Coordinates of C-alpha atoms in Angstrom, one line a residue:
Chain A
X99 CA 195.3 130.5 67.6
X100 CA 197.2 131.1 64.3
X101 CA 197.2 127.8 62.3
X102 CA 200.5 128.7 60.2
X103 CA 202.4 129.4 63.3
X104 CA 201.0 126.2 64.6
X105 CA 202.2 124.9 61.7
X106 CA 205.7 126.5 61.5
X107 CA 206.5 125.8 65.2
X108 CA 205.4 122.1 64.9
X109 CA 207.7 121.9 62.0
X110 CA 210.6 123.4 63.9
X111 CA 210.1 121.3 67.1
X112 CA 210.1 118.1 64.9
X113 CA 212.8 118.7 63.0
X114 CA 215.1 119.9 65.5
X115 CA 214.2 117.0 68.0
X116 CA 215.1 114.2 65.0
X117 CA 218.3 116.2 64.5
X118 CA 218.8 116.6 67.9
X119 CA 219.1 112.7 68.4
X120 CA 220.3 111.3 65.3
X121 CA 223.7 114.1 65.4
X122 CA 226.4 112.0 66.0
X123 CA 228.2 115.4 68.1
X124 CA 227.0 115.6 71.8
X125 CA 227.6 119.2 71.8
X126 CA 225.2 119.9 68.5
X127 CA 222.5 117.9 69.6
X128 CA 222.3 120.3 73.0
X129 CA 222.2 122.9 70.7
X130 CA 219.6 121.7 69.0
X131 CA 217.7 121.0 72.0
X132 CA 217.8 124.5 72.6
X133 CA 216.0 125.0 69.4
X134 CA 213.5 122.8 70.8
X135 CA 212.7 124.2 74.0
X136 CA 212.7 128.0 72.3
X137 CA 209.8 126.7 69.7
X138 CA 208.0 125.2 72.5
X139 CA 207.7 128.3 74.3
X140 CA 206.7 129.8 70.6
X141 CA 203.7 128.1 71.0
X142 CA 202.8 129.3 74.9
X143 CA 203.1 132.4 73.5
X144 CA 200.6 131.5 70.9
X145 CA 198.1 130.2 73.6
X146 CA 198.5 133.7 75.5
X147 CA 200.0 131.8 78.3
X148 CA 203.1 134.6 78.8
X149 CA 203.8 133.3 82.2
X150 CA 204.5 130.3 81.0
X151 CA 206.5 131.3 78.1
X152 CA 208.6 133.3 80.3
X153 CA 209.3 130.2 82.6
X154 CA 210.0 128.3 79.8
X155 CA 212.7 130.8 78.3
X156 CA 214.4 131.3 81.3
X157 CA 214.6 128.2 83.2
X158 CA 214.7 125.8 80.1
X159 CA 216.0 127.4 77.1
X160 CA 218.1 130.0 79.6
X161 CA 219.2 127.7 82.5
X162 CA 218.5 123.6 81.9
X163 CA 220.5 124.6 78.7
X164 CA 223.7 126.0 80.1
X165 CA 223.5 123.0 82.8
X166 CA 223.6 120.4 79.7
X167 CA 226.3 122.6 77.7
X168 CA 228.5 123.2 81.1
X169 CA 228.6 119.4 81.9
X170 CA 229.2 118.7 78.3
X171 CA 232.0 121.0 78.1
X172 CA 233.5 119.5 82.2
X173 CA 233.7 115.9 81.0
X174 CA 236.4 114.8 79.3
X175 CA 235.8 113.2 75.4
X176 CA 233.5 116.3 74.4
X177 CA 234.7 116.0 70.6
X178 CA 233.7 112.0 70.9
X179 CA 231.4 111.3 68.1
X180 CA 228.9 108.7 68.6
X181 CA 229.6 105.4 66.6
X182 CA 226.9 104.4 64.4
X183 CA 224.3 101.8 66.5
X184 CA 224.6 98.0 65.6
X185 CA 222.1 96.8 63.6
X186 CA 220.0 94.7 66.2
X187 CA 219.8 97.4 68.4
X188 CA 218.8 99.6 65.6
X189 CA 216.0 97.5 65.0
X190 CA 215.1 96.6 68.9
X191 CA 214.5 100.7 69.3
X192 CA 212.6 100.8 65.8
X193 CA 210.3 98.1 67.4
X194 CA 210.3 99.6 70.6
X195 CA 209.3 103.4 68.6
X196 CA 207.0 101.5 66.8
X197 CA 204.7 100.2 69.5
X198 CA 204.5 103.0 71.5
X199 CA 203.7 105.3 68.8
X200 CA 201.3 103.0 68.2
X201 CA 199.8 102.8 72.1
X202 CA 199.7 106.4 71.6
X203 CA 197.6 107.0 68.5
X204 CA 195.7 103.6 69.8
X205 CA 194.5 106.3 73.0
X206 CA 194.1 109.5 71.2
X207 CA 192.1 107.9 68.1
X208 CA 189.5 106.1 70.8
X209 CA 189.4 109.4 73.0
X210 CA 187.0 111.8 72.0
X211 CA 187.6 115.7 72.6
X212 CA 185.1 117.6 73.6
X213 CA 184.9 120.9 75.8
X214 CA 183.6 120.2 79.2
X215 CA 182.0 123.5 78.6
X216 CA 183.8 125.1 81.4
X217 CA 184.4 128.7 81.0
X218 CA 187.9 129.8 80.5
X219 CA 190.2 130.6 83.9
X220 CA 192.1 133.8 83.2
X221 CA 196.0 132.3 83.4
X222 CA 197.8 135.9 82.6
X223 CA 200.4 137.5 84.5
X224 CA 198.3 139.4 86.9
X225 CA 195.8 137.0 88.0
X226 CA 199.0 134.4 88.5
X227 CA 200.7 137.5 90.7
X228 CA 197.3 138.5 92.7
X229 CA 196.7 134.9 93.5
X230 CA 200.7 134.5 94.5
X231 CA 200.9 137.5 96.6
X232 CA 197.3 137.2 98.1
X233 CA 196.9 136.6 102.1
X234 CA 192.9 136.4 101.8
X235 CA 192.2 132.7 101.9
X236 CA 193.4 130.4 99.0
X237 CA 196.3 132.7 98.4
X238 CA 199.4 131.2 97.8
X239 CA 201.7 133.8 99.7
X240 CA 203.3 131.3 102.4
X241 CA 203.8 128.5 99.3
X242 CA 205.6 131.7 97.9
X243 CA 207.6 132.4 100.8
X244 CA 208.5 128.5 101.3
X245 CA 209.8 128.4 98.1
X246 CA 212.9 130.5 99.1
X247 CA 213.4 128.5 101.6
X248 CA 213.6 125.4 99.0
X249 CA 215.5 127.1 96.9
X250 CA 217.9 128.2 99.9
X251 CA 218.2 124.2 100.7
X252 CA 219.1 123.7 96.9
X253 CA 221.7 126.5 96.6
X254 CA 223.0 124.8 100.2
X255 CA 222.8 121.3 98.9
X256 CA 224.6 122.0 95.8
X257 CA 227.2 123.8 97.4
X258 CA 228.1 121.1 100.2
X259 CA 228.0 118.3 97.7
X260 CA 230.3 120.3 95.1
X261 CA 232.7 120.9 98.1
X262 CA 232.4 117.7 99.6
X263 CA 234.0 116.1 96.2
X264 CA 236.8 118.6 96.1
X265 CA 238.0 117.8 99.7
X266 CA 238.0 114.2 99.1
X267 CA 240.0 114.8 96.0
X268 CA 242.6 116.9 97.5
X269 CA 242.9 114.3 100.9
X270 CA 243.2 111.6 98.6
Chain B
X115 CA 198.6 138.4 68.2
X116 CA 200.2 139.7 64.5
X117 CA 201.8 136.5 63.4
X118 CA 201.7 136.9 59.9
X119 CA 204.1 140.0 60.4
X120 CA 206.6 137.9 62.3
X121 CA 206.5 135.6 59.5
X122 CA 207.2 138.0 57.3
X123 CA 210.0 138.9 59.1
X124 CA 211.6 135.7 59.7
X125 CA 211.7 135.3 55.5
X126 CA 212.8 138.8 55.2
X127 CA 216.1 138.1 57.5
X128 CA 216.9 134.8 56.4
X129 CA 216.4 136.0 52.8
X130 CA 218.6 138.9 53.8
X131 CA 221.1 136.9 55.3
X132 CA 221.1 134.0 52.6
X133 CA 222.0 136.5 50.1
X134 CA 224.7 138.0 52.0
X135 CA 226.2 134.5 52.6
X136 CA 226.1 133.5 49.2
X137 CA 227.0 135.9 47.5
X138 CA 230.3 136.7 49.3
X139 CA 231.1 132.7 49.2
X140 CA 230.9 133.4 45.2
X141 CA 232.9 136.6 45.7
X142 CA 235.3 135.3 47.9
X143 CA 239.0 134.3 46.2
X144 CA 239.7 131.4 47.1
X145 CA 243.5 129.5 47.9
X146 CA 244.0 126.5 49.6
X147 CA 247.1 126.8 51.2
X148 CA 248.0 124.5 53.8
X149 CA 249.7 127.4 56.0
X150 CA 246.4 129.5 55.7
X151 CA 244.9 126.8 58.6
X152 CA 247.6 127.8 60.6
X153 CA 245.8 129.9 63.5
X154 CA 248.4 133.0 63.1
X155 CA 250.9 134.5 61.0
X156 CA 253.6 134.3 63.8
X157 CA 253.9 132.9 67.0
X158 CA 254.1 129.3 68.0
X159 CA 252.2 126.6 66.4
X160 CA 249.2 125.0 68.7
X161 CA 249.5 121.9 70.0
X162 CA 246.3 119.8 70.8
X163 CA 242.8 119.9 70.0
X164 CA 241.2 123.2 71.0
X165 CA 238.3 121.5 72.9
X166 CA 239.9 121.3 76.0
X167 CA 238.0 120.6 79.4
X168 CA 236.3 123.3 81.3
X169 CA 237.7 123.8 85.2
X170 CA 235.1 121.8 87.0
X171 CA 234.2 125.2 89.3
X172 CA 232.5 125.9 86.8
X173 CA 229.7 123.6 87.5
X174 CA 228.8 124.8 91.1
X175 CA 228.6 128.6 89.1
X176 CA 226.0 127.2 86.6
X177 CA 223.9 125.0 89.2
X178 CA 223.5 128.4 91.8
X179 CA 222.7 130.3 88.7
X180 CA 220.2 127.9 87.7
X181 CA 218.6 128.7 91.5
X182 CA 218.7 132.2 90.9
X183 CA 217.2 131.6 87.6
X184 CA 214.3 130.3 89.5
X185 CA 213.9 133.1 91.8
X186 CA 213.8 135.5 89.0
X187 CA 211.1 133.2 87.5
X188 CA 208.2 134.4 90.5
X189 CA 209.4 137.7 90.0
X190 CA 207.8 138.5 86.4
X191 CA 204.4 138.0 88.7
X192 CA 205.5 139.9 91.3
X193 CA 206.6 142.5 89.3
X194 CA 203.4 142.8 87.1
X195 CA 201.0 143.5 90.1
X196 CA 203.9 145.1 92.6
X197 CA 202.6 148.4 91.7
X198 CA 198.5 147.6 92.5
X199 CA 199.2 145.7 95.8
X200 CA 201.6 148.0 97.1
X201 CA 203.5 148.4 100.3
X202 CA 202.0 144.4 101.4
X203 CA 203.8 142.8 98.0
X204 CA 207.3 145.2 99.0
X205 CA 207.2 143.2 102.0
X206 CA 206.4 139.9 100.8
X207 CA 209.1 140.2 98.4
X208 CA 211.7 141.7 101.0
X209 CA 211.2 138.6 103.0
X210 CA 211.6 136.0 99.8
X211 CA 214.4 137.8 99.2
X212 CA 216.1 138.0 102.6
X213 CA 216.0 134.1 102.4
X214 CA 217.5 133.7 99.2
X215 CA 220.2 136.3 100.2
X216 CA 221.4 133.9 103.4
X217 CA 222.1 131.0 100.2
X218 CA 224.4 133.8 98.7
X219 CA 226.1 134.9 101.8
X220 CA 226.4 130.8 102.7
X221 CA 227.7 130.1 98.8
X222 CA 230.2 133.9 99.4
X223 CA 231.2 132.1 102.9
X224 CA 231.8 128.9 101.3
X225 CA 234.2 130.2 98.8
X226 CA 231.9 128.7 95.9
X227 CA 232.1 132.0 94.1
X228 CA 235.4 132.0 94.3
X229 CA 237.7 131.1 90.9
X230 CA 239.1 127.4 92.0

């Protein structure tokens, strides 16, 4: 693993996630969070994890994206700027922040890293599509084949809720 | 993996790029003339912000898309190891696909592709 693309993509996440929640435009900080999600899958890449990478680029950075920018863009006060936070809350979340960043380096500091010495399971493309498609035992082809089916409720469910709304509106 | 080439060519485009901005915003005349923010030379002047609000259909378009998404998400395996498999992984993907294709025909029936 490449330390100075470690090092670049770290950067990028960070500063893109502190500018994604202290712009004061709802619109920018979704762009931003795009930013995000792209130098996270930046660094799947750098773990040879493409399938991974590619999930991340298409669902996150590709769909969740669109999702955030579309209801964004459908509710009403989209050039509403966020008003400054008052001071007591400002300092509530600072405590808040503060503590648990300090749980969290409390457990990383105290846990010790070490390789369980297992060897390394292959996690590219192929193996992930042998295993998928497999009907030997332990293959994952009727988990594969269910997942239609859940994404056939979702595409069902979203479509009766949507309508659902509209008819109320027009009867009302 | 060749990172220190994509590096190289991250700097080399936003050097590019910064030049080219810069320099034509110190080559640029400049007037500031209250009629130049007027969106047209003719025509009637526009009323309102231009952030308006999007028709809400377009919601339902962007959450079945997002499903889709997801389907083509087990495809990259599929696709990668289609070829060694053969015939067995045709059929396994005819059938995911046959399921996913009844959502579309329900969404088609439904009139959710339809512009509301």
């Amino acid at each position: 693993m490449n330390v100075v693309m470690f090092y670049l993509l770290s950067a990028i996440i960070l500063i893109f996630s502190l500018l994604s929640i202290t712009t004061r435009k709802i619109l920018r900080a979704a762009v931003y969070l795009l930013f995000v999600l792209v130098a996270t899958s930046g660094f799947y890449f750098l773990l040879n994890y493409e399938f991974m990478a590619a999930v991340q680029l298409t669902l996150y950075a590709g769909g969740i994206v669109v999702l955030i920018i579309f209801s964004i863009l459908l509710t009403s006060h989209i050039s509403h700027k966020f008003k400054h936070p008052a001071l007591l809350n400002l300092l509530m979340g600072a405590g808040v922040a503060v503590i648990g960043a300090g749980v969290a380096l409390y457990i990383i500091f105290n846990e010790k890293f070490t390789a369980n010495g297992q060897p390394e399971l292959p996690v590219d493309m192929t193996a992930i599509g042998t295993q998928l498609l497999s009907t030997e035992k332990n293959g994952y082809v009727l988990p594969f084949e269910l997942i239609s089916v859940l994404l056939l409720a979702a595409i069902i469910a979203a479509i009766v809720i949507a309508k659902k709304g509209k008819q109320e509106e027009k009867e009302s | 993996m060749n990172s220190e080439m994509l590096i190289l060519f991250f700097i080399i485009a936003l050097v590019l790029v910064g030049i080219a901005i810069i320099f034509s915003s110190l080559a640029a005349p400049r007037s500031t003339n209250p009629i130049k923010f007027d969106p047209y030379e003719c025509g009637i002047p526009t009323e309102g912000p231009a952030w308006i609000q999007f028709n809400v259909g377009y919601y339902l378009f962007a959450i079945i898309y997002l499903i889709f998404d997801v389907e083509t998400v087990f495809l990259f395996p599929w696709a990668v190891v289609m070829k060694s498999i053969g015939i067995r992984a045709f059929v396994e993907i005819l059938i995911f696909f046959f399921i996913l294709v009844l959502g579309l025909l329900y969404a088609w029936k439904k009139k959710a592709l339809k512009w509301a």
